[in-house]
Amino acid sequence: MATSEPVAGYVDRPGITPETIERRAYQLELAAVAAETHTLVCLPTGLGKTTVSLLVTAARLHTHGGKSLMLAPTRPLVEQHAAFYREALTIDDDEVVVFTGDVSPADRASYWETATVIVATPQVIENDLIGGRVELDEVVHLTFDECHRASGSYPYTFIAERYHATADRPLVTGMSASPGDDKEAILQVCENLGIDEIAVKTDEDDDVDAYTYDTEVEWETLELPDEIVAIRDEISAVIEERLEELKRLGVAGATDPAVSQRDLNRMRGKLQSMIDGGNQDGYRGMSLHAEVMKLKRALEIAETQSVAAVSRYFERQREDARSAGASKATQRLVSDPRIKRAIDRAAAFDGTHPKFSRARIRIAQTLGIEGGDRVIVFTESRDTAEVLTEFLDQSFDARRFVGQNDREGSDGMTQREQRDVLDAFRANEFDVLVSTSVAEEGLDVPEVDLVLFFEPVPTAIRAIQRRGRTGRHAPGKVVVLLAEDTRDEAYFWISRRREREMADELRTLKAMETDIEAALEDNSPTTETKSAREETQPSLAAFDAADDDRDEPAEADESPTDDEAVVASAGGGEEIEIVADQRELDATIGRELSRRDGVSVRLETLAVGDYVLSDRVVIERKTVEDFLDTLLGEDRSLFTQIRAMVEHYDRPVVLVEGDDLLGQRDVHPNAIRGALASLVVDFGVSVLFTADQTDTTELLAIIADREQRERNRSPSVHGEKGGRTLAEQQEYLLAAITDVGIVTARSLLEAFDTVENVMTADETALCDVEGIGEVTAARIREVVTAPYEPS
């Protein structure tokens, strides 16, 4: 590759800072397409997909005004994009804002009003849409980075749906180096994001070839030592025995420990059918299936990762087995004598997995003999990342790079720590970066001389993302380590096949753009809608000739449609409001409620319950697993939560979601029945059961409708009961201020001791309290100092 020289010069366009973006013909061509219609931009890693989106953003803002929203899946990626936009756009730096979970909801609502470009994680935007804190009507360009994630319940799908429904001048750009493993997956992404066209550039295109170099890929197979084989054999024997039991139940066809995940999923489906049909053997089978899943994971770690990592895994299983309410599967696993021997063998092993020494040799060759500067090592396991970093740091200067969430036995990295590590790597302050998957997608990780896969990955998308860290500006090298006769070899063949299929699909998509556009048009709402949209979306070329006048959107017809009239007449036309604890948003319930006509969702950090439906009804939602965890935990937290609900609300409800409450754990059913009886008889709490999140959503909407429309009761986060303690009254006073809430009120009182001290504190002192941002501090001061003006 790189057979021709790149064309020199910079992009000279309105809204783009001079001499910041190198002129590349393929980027300008992709941007021209993306400026005209909702487009999926496919471009190899490291060749500037973000630049394409920025060119479209600059054009849209110059022509229409409004706002631009860019979504990226991780916080480091968000920070990276924001820095690029501040550098490359002519708008003021403070008009480019970052929305992540580190920014308080109140501050996000305020910043949204004044920002021109918002760069955010999708979870934050989804929460703000559900809670009504932001609206997308003014967004003239929405970019979905790493858009192959737009499937299932990932927030991209929900955000795209809301954007197309509410934006005055919508334009979507999806970006990915690897949009899907096959044509169907790519078309599904397009459908989920409302995309009409695909614009593909591959490294075979002449205008791209000038900027790419060949990447050499080596696959190196290693033999496992006898000690690891012995550990593997002990685990395999238990898996084989458990599969034999499942075979007798009629759900397993074979007992090979190398059983595939697909076959395990089929077994689970059969077991669920047995349970649904009233066959009690299904519960025993589910427990055996859970144990097989845990053993399979231990086997994979031992074979392909490290003995230290499998020791950590077994120790966590032991801790779980000792906890109250531990599952039968975990207890049975750690008590099996063969697993005990495997644990002892792992503890006695004083060597390393052969991948460790081979990784050290390959890195030494790259940095020493070949005179390279930087190496990235990718591994699936955070445990392995930590152990491997310690091992490599004995020979090189190595640092780890992992996600932000803490896990058992492993601390995550803060956003600042991640940024500092990447900055130091770019500055050549250390040689080797050992990373989990967090560095695979999109991050501006510098060009490296070697990318080493500690194990192969079974998806083409991830393999392409990993390899894209080398071969951008000079020939690159990739080494993939495989443990012989293990899962690694299966993943090797799967990855090779899927990569070939994806490359073929992209070539096919490029060669069949007309057919693909026709397939996408079949998924479009109407031809009229698409034509109308195209009339309002000028191309990038047209933008070059445009003057500085911005188009003003035409006034909307304010008369209601037939559908709107029907909605307005239903239930008296009054919208019902459901207050949801924002920590509940891992579930899809808030999202589904916000989609309903006549329902609004307000997000709060609730001190009591998960959903408030009126001044007397509060709902504590528990999945079956959650219910048992809180019921059987040492702190007996369920009853603590119930007491708080009873103190504040007349109609507290515990909602248990899921099936098989009595058969999930190694607990006598009468113990669970006794707890349920106590909730009803001793506490006066109603207990309701739902099958799943959809069922829960329906029930919440029905109760809220009855309370608010039929009984004219409004939701109150404080409840209606009187007789509060002095502390509760103090909390209530502060929590009544907009954007404060009960949790923040407690933080303020803990910091300042009295309500008077809170009310007399200045904004600087208020901002020192955890959970208080500039907007909330200003709100408190406004409430305290503003003259009373009755409405």
Short mmCIF file of C-alpha atoms in Angstrom, two decimals, residues 93 115 119 124 145 231 343 350 370 382 415 434 443 525 600 629 670 678 682 690 694 724 731 739 768:
data_model
loop_
_atom_site.label_atom_id
_atom_site.label_comp_id
_atom_site.label_asym_id
_atom_site.label_seq_id
_atom_site.Cartn_x
_atom_site.Cartn_y
_atom_site.Cartn_z
CA ASP A 93 -14.15 26.50 23.47
CA ALA A 115 -23.89 24.82 24.21
CA VAL A 119 -20.15 15.44 23.09
CA VAL A 124 -26.31 10.18 29.89
CA ASP A 145 -19.56 7.01 16.87
CA ILE A 231 -5.70 -28.05 36.26
CA ILE A 343 -7.44 -24.72 43.30
CA ASP A 350 5.25 -21.26 40.59
CA GLU A 370 13.99 -3.75 15.73
CA ARG A 382 -8.74 -7.51 33.78
CA GLN A 415 -11.19 9.32 33.79
CA VAL A 434 -1.44 -3.48 28.56
CA LEU A 443 -9.46 6.14 21.15
CA PRO A 525 -41.28 5.70 6.61
CA SER A 600 -43.74 11.96 31.65
CA ASP A 629 -30.20 -10.78 47.93
CA ASN A 670 -41.27 -21.50 53.86
CA SER A 678 -44.12 -10.36 57.37
CA ASP A 682 -46.31 -6.83 60.09
CA THR A 690 -44.83 -9.23 37.53
CA THR A 694 -42.69 -5.07 30.16
CA ARG A 724 -41.37 13.82 60.76
CA GLU A 731 -33.80 17.50 55.04
CA ASP A 739 -32.28 20.17 41.72
CA ASP A 768 -17.22 22.15 47.63
#
